[in-house]
CSV table of C-alpha atoms and ligand atoms in Angstrom, one decimal:
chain,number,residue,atom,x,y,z
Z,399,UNK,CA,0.0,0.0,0.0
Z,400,UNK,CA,1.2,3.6,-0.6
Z,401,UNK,CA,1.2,6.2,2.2
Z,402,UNK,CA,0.3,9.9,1.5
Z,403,UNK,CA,1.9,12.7,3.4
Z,404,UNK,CA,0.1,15.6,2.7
Z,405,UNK,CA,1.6,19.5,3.3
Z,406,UNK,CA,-1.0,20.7,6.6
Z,407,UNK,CA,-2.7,23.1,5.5
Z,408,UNK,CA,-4.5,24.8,8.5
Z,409,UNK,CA,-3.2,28.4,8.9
Z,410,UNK,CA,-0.2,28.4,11.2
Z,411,UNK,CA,0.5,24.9,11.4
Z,412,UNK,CA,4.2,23.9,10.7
Z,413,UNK,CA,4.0,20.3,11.7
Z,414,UNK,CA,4.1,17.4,9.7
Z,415,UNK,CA,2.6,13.9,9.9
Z,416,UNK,CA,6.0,11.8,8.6
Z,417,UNK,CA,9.5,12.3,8.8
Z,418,UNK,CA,12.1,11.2,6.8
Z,419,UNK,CA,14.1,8.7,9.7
Z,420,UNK,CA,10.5,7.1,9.9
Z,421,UNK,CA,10.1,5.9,6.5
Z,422,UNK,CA,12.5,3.1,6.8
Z,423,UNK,CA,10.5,1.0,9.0
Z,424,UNK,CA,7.8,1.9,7.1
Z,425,UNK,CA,9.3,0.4,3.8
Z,426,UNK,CA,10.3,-2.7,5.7
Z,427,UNK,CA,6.6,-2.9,6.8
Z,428,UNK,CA,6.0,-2.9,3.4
Z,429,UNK,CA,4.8,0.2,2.2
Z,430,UNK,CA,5.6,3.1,0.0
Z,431,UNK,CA,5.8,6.4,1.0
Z,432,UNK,CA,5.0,9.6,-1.3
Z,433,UNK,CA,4.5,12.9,-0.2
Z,434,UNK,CA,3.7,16.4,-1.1
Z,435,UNK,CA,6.2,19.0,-2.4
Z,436,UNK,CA,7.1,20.8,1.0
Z,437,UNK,CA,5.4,19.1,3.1
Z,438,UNK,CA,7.5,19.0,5.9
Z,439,UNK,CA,9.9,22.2,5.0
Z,440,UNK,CA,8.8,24.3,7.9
Z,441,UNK,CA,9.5,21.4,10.3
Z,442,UNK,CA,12.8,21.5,9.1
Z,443,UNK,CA,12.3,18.4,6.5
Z,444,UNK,CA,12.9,19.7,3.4
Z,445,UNK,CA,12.0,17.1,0.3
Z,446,UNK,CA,15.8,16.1,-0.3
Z,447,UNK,CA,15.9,14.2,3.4
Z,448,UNK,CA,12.7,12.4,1.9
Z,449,UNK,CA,13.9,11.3,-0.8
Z,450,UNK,CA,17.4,10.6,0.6
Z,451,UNK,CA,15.4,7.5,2.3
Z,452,UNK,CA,13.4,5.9,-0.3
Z,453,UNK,CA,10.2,8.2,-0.6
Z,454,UNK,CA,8.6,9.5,-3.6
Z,455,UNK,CA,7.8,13.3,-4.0
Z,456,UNK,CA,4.7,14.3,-5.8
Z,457,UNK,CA,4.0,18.2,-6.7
Z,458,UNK,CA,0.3,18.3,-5.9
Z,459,UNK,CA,-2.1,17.2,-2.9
Z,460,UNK,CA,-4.8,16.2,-6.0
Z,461,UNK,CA,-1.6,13.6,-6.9
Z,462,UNK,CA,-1.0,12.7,-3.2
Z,463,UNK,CA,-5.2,11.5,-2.9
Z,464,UNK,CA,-5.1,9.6,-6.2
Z,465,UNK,CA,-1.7,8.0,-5.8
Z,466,UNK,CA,-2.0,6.9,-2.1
Z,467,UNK,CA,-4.3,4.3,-0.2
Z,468,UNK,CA,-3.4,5.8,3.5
Z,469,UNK,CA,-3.6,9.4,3.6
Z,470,UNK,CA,-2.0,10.5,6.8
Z,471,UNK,CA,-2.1,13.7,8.1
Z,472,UNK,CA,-1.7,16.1,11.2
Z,473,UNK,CA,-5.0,18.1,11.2
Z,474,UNK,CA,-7.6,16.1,9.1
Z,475,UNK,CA,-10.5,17.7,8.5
Z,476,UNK,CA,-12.8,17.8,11.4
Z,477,UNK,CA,-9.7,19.2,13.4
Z,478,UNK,CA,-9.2,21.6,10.4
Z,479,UNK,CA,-12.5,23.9,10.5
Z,480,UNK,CA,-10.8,26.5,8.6
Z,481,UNK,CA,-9.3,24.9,5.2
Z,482,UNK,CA,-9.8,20.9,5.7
Z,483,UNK,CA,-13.0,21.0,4.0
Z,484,UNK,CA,-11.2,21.7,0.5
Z,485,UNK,CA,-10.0,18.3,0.9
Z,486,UNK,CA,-13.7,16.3,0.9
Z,487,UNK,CA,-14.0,15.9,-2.7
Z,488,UNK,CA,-10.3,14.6,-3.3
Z,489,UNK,CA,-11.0,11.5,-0.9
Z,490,UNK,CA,-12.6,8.6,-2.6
Z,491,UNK,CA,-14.3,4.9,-1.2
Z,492,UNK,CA,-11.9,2.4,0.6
Z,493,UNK,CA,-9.0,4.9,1.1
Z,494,UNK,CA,-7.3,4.9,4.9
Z,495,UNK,CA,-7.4,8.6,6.5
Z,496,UNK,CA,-4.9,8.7,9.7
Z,497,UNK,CA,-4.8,11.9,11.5
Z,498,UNK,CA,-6.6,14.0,14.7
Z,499,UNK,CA,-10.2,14.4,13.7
Z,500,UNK,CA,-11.6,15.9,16.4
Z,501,UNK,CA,-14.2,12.7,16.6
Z,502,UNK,CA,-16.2,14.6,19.5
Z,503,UNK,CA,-16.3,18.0,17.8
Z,504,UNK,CA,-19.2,18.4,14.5
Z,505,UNK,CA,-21.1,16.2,14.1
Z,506,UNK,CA,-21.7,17.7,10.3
Z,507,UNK,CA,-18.3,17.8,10.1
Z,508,UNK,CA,-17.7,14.1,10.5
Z,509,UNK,CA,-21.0,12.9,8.5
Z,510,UNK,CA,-18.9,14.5,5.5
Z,511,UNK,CA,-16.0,12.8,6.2
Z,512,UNK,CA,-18.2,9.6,6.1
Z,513,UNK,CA,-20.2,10.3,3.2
Z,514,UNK,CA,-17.0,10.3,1.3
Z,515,UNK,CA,-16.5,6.6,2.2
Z,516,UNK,CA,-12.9,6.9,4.0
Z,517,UNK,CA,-11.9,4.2,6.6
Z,518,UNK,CA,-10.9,7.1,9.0
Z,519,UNK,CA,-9.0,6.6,12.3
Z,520,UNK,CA,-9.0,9.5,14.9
Z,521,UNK,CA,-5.5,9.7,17.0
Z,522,UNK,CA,-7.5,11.2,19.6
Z,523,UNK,CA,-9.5,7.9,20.4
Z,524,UNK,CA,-6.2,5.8,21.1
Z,525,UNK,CA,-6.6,3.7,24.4
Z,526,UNK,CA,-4.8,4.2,27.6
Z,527,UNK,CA,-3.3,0.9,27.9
Z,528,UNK,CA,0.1,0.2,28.0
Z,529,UNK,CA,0.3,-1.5,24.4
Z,530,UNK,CA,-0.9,1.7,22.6
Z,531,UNK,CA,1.5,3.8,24.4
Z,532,UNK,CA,3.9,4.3,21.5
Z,533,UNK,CA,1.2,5.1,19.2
Z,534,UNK,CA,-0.8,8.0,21.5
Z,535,UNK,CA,0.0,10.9,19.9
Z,536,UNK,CA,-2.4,13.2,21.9
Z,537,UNK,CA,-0.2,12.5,25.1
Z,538,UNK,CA,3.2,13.4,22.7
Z,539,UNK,CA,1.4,17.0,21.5
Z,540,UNK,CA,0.7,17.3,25.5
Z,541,UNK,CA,3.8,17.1,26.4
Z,542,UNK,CA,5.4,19.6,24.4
Z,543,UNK,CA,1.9,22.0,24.9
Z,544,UNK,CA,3.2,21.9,28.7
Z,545,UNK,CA,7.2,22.6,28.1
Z,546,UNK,CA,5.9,25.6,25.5
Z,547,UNK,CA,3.7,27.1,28.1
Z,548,UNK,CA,6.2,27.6,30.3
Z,549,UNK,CA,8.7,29.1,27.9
Z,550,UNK,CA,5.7,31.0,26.6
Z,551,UNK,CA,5.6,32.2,30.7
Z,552,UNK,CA,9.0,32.9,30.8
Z,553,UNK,CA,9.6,35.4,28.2
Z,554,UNK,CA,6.9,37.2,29.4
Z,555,UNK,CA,7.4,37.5,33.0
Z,556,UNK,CA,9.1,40.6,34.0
Z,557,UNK,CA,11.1,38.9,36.3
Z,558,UNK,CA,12.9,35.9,36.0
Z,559,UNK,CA,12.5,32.3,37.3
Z,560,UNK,CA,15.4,31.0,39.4
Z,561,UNK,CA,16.7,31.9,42.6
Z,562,UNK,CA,20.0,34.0,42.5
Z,563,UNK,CA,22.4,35.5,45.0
Z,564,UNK,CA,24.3,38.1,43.9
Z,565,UNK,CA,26.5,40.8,44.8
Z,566,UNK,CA,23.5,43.5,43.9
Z,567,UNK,CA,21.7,40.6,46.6
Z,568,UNK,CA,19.5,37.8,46.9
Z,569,UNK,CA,16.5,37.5,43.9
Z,570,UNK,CA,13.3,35.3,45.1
Z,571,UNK,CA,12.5,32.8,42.7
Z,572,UNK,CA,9.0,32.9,40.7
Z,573,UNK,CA,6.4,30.8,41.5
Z,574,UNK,CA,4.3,28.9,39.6
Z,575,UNK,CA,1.0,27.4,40.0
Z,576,UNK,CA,-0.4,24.3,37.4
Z,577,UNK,CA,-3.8,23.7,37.8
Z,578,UNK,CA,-5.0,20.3,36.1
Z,579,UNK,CA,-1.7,17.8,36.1
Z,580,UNK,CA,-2.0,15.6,33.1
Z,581,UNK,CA,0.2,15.2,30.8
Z,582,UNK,CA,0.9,18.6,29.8
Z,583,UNK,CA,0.3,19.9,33.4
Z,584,UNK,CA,3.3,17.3,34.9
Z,585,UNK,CA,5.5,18.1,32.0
Z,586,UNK,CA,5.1,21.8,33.1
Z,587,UNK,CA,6.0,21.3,36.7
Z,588,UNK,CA,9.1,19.6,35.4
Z,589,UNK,CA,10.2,22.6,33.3
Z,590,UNK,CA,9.4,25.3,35.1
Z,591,UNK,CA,11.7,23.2,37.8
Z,592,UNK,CA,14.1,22.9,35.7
Z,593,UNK,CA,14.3,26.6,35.1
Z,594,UNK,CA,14.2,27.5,39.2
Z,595,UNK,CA,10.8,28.4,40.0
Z,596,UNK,CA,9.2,27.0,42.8
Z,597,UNK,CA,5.9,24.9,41.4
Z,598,UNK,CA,2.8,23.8,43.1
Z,599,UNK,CA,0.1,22.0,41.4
Z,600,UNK,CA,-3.5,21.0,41.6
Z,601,UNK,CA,-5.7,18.5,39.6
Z,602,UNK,CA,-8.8,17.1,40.9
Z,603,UNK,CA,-7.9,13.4,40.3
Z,604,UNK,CA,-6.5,12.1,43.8
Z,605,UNK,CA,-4.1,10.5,41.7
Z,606,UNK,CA,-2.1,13.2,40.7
Z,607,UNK,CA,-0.7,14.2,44.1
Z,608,UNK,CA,2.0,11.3,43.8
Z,609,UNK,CA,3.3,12.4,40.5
Z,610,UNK,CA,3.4,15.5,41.4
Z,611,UNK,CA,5.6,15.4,44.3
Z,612,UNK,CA,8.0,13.0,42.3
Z,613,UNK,CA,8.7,15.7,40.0
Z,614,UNK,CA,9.4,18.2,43.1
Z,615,UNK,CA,6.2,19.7,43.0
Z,616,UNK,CA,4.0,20.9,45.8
Z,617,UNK,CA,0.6,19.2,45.7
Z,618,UNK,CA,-1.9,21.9,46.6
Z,619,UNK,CA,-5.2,20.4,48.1
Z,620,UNK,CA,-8.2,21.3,48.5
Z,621,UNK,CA,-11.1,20.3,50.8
Z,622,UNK,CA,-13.7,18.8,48.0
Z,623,UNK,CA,-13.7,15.8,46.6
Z,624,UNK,CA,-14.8,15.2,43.1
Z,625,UNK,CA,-17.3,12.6,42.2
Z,626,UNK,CA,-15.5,9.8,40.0
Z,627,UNK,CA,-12.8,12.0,39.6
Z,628,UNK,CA,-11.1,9.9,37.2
Z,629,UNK,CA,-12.7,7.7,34.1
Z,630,UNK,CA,-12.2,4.0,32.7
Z,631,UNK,CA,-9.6,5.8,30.3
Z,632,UNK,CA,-7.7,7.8,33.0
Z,633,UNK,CA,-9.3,10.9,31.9
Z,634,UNK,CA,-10.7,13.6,34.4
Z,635,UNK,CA,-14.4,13.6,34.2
Z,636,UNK,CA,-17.1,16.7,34.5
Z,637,UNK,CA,-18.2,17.8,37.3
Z,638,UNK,CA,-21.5,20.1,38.2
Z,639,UNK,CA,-21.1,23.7,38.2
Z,640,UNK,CA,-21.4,24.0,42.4
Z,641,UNK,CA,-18.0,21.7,42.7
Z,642,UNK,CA,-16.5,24.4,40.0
Z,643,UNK,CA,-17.8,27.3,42.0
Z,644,UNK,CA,-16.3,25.7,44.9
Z,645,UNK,CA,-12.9,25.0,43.6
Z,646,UNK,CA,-13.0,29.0,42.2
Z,647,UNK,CA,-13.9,29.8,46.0
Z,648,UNK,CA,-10.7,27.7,46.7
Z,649,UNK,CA,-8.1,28.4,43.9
Z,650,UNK,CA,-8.6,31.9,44.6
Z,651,UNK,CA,-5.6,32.3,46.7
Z,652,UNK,CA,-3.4,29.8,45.7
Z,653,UNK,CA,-3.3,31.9,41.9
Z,654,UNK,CA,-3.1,35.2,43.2
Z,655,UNK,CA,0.0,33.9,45.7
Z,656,UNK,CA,1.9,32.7,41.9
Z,657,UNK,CA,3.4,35.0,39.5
Z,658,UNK,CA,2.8,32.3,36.6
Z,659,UNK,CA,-0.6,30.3,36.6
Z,660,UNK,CA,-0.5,27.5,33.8
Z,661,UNK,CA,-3.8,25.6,33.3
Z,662,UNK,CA,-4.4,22.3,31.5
Z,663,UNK,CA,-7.9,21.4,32.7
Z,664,UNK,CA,-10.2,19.9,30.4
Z,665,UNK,CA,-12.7,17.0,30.0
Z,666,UNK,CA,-13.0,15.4,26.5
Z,667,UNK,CA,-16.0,16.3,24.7
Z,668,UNK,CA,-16.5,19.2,26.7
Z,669,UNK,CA,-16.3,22.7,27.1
Z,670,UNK,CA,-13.0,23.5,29.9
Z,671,UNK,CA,-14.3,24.3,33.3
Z,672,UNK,CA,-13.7,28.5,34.1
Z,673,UNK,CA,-11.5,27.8,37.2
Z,674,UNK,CA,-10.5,31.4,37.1
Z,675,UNK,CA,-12.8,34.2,37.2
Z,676,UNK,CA,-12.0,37.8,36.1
Z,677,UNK,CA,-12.3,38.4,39.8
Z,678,UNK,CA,-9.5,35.8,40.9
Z,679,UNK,CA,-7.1,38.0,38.3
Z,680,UNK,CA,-7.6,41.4,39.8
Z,681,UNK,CA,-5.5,40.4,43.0
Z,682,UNK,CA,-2.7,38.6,40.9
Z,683,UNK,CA,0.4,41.2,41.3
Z,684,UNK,CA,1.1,43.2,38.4
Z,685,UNK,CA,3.3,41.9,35.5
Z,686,UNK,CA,1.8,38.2,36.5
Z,687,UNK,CA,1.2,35.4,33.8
Z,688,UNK,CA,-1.6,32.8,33.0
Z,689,UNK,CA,-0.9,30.9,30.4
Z,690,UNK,CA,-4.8,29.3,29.0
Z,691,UNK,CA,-3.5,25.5,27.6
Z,692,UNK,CA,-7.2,24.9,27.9
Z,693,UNK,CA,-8.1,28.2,25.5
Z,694,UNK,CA,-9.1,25.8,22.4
Z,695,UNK,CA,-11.6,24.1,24.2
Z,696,UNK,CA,-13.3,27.6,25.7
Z,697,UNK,CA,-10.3,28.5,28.6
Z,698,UNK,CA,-10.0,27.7,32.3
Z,699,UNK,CA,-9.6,31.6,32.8
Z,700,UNK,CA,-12.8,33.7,32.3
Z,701,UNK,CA,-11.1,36.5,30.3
Z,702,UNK,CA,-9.0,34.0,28.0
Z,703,UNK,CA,-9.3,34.7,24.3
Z,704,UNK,CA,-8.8,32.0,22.2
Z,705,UNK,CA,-5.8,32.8,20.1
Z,706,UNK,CA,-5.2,36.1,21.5
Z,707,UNK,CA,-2.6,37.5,24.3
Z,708,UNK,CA,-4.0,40.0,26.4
Z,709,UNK,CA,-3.4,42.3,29.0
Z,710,UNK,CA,-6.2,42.9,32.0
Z,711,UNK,CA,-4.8,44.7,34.6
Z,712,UNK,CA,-1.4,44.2,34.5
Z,713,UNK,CA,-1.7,40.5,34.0
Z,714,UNK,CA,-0.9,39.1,30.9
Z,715,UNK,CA,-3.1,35.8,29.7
Z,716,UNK,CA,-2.2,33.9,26.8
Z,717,UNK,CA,-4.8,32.0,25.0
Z,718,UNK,CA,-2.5,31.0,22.4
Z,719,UNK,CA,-4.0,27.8,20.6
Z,720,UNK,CA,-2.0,24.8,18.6
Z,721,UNK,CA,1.3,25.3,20.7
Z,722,UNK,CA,2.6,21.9,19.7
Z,723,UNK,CA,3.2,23.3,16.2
Z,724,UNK,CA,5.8,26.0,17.4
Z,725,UNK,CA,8.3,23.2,18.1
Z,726,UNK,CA,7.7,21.8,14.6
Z,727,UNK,CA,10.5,19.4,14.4
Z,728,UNK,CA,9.9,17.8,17.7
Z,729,UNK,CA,6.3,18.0,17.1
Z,730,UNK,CA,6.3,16.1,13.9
Z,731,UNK,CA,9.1,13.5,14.6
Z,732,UNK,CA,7.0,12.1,17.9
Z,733,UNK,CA,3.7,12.1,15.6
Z,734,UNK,CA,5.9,10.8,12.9
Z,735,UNK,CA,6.9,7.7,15.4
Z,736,UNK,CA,2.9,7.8,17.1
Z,737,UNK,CA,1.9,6.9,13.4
Z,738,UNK,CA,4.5,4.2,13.1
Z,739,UNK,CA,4.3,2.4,15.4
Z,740,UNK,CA,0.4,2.5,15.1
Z,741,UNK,CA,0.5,1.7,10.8
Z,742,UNK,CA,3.0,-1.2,11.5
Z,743,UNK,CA,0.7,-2.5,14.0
Z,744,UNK,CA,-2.5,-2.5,12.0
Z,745,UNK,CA,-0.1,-3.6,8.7
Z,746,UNK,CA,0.2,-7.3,7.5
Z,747,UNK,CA,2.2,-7.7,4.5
Z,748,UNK,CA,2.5,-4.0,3.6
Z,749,UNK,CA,-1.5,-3.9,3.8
Z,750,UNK,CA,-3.7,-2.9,6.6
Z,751,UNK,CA,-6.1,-5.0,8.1
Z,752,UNK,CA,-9.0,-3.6,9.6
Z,753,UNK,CA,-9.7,-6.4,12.8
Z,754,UNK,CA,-13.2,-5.0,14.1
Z,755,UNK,CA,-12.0,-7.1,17.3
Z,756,UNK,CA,-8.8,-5.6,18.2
Z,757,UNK,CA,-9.1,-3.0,20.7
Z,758,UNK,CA,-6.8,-0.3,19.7
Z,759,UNK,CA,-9.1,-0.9,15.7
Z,760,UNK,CA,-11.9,-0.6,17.6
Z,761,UNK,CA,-11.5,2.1,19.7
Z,762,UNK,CA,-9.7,4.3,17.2
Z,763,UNK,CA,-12.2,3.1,13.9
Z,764,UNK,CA,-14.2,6.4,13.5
Z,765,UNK,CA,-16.0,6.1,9.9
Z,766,UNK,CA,-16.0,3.3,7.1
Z,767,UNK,CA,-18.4,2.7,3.8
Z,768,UNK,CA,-20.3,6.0,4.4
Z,769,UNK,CA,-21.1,5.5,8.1
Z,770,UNK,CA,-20.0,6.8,11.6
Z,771,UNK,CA,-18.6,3.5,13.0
Z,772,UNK,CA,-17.5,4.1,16.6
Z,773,UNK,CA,-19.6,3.0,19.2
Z,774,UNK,CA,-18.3,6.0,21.6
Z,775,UNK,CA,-18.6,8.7,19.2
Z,776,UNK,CA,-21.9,7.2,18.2
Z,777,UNK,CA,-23.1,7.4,21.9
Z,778,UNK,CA,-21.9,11.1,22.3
Z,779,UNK,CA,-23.5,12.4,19.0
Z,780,UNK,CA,-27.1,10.7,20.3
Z,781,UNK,CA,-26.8,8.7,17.0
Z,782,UNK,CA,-28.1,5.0,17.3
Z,783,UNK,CA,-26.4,2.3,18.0
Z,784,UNK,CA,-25.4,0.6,14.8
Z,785,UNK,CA,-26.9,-3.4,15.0
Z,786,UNK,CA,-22.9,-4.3,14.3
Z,787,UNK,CA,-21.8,-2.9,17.1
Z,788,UNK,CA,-24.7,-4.0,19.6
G,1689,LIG,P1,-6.5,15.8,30.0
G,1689,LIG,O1,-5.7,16.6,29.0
G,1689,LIG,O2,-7.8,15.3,29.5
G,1689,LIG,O3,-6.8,16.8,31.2
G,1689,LIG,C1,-5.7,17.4,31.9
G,1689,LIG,C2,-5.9,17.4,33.4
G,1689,LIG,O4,-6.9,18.2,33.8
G,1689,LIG,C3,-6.3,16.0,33.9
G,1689,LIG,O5,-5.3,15.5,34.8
G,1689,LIG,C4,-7.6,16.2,34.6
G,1689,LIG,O6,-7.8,15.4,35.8
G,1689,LIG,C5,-7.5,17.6,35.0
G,1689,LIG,N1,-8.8,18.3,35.2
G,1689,LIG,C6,-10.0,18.2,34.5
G,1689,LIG,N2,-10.9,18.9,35.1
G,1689,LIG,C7,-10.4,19.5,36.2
G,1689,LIG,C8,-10.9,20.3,37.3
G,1689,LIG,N3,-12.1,20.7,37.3
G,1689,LIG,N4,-10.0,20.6,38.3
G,1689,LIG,C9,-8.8,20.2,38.3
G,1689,LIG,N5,-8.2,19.4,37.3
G,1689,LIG,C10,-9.0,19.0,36.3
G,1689,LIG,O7,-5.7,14.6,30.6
G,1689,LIG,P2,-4.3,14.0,30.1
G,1689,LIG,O8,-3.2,14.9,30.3
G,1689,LIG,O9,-4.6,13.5,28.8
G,1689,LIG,O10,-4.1,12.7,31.1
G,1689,LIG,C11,-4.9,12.4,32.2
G,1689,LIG,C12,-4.3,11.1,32.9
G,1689,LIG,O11,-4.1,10.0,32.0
G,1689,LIG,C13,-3.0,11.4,33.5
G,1689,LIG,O12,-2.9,10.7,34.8
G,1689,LIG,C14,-2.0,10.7,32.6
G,1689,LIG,O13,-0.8,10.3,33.3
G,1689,LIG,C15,-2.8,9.5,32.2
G,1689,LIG,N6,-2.3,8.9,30.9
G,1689,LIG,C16,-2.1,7.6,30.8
G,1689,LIG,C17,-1.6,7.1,29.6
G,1689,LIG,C18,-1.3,5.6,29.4
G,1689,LIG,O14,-1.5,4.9,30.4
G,1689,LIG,N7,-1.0,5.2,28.2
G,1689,LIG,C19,-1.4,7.9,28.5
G,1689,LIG,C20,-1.7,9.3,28.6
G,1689,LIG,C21,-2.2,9.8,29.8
């Protein structure tokens, strides 16, 4: 089978979904790899280091759909609500589509994707388990969401993070504050660590306090327990709006005590929780920092514009969006080896099988011959249950 690497084209976005040192395994899986003209040049890939091991340039994305049976991509349309949908009419019946599809986003959007006959997997829908580790791309663009954040908070800051005795005397370190310690929450206590701050950290999932403190952090707790804090899949879950008035009530301090405020809440399929109220920034000191890593999904701060830096106050909050795509080349070569390691498992002789009863298939299977396949995203779009998967 021949593999398609397309150029992204949602504004901004510099990733891309293969890199050269990949293709390798991929040809000994038994595929072929061609890709567009440029397609990974702002990643730092330019088309030479493609070729250079074994793959096939093509000058067009019309060329890339008719020459390919696995299209792979970073932001498939579904997660590409600006340009994605240019790509619809170029996808035909049978033909593999591997990317993040935002499977709990638009509905609409998805029935189009369907309607074009695609065998689509969404990235996002990859289990937790331990086999499907290498292939969970959403955890890879988490991590390096978290380290920008607090690069993004550094620049910014009008002071600067580590402690320093000097002859000109002693400067206090900065302190930060995480709320919501996933993946991109603990990988944001370990940088801003590295850099000297002292970092506290809350998340609602009893779990987190351990790997908190294991990264030097200071767990901050607080008296209320969430209900089923934590999901089958490891995910935080939602909670009613008088457990997020409460944890406002008693976040309050803890943010206006930080100088940098990084938050990562959010619960998949929903809109983030406001942690932060405009009235929980007036007391932050002047020159303070939040960084929103929540601001795609509608913020954890109330005055977070999605895509926008702004100033309120004195405090600056960044609601930057796709921060995984300003660190291109890392970006792209841990997608690169997500995809891997998830096309070599689904491949048999250079060919992918589509085994209904494996569980990462399964979980990951979002459309195929015209239809909206995945039980899940069936369940969350109020669609019937399909008599297959009953
Ligand atoms: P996420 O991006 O969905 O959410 C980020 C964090 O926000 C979570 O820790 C969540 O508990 C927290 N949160 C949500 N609502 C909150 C609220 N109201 N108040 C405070 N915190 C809130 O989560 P994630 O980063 O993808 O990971 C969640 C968990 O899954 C982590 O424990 C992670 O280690 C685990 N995980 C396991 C695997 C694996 O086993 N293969 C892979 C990835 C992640």
């Amino acid at each position: 089978m021949i593999i398609g690497v397309l150029k992204e084209s949602y504004p901004g976005e510099r990733r891309v979904a293969l890199v050269p040192v990949v293709i390798p395994n991929l040809t000994k899986a038994g595929f072929e790899v061609v890709v567009e003209t440029g397609a990974g040049s702002e990643a730092g890939y330019p088309d030479s280091h493609y070729t250079e091991k074994g793959a096939k340039i093509l000058p067009g994305r019309a060329e890339v759909f008719s020459r390919a049976d696995i299209i792979v991509q970073v932001l498939c349309y579904g997660s590409n609500d600006v340009t994605g949908q240019a790509d619809i009419p170029l996808m035909r019946r049978g033909q593999f589509l591997i990317g993040f599809l935002r499977p709990l986003g638009s509905l609409e959007m998805l029935q189009q994707i369907a309607a074009t006959g695609v065998t689509s997997f969404a990235v996002e829908l990859m289990p937790r388990s331990t086999r499907a580790q290498s292939m969970d791309a959403l955890s890879s663009m988490a991590t390096l969401c978290g380290y920008k954040a607090v690069l993004l908070a550094a620049v910014t800051l009008p002071k600067i993070f580590p402690m320093l005795t000097t002859a000109a005397g002693t400067i206090t370190p900065t302190r930060v504050f995480v709320i919501g310690a996933g993946v991109a929450g603990l990988q944001a206590i370990a940088t801003a660590r590295r850099l000297g701050a002292v970092v506290s950290a809350y998340d609602m999932r009893p779990a987190a306090k351990e790997q908190v403190q294991s990264l030097g952090g200071r767990f901050v707790e607080l008296p209320i327990e969430a209900q089923n804090a934590q999901d089958a899949r490891g995910y935080g879950t939602a909670q009613d709006e008088s457990f997020y008035a409460k944890q406002r009530e008693l976040l309050a301090r803890a943010v206006a005590e930080n100088d940098v405020v990084i938050t990562t809440a959010v619960v998949p399929g929903k809109k983030a929780p406001v942690l932060i109220t405009a009235d929980m920034v007036k007391p932050m000191a002047p020159g303070s920092v939040i960084v929103d890593l929540a601001a795609e999904r509608g913020g954890n701060c109330e005055l977070t514009r999605a895509g926008e830096v702004i100033n309120a106050g004195g405090v600056t909050i960044i609601g930057r969006i796709n921060l995984a795509s300003q660190v291109p080349y890392h970006a792209s070569q841990m997608y690169a080896r997500n995809l891997t390691a998830f096309l070599t498992y689904l491949a048999q002789d250079g060919k992918l099988q589509v085994d209904a009863k494996d569980e990462i298939v399964r979980e990951t299977l979002l459309t195929r011959d015209g239809e909206i396949v995945n039980p899940r995203v069936r369940e969350f779009c109020k669609l019937p249950t399909l008599v297959a998967n009953s």
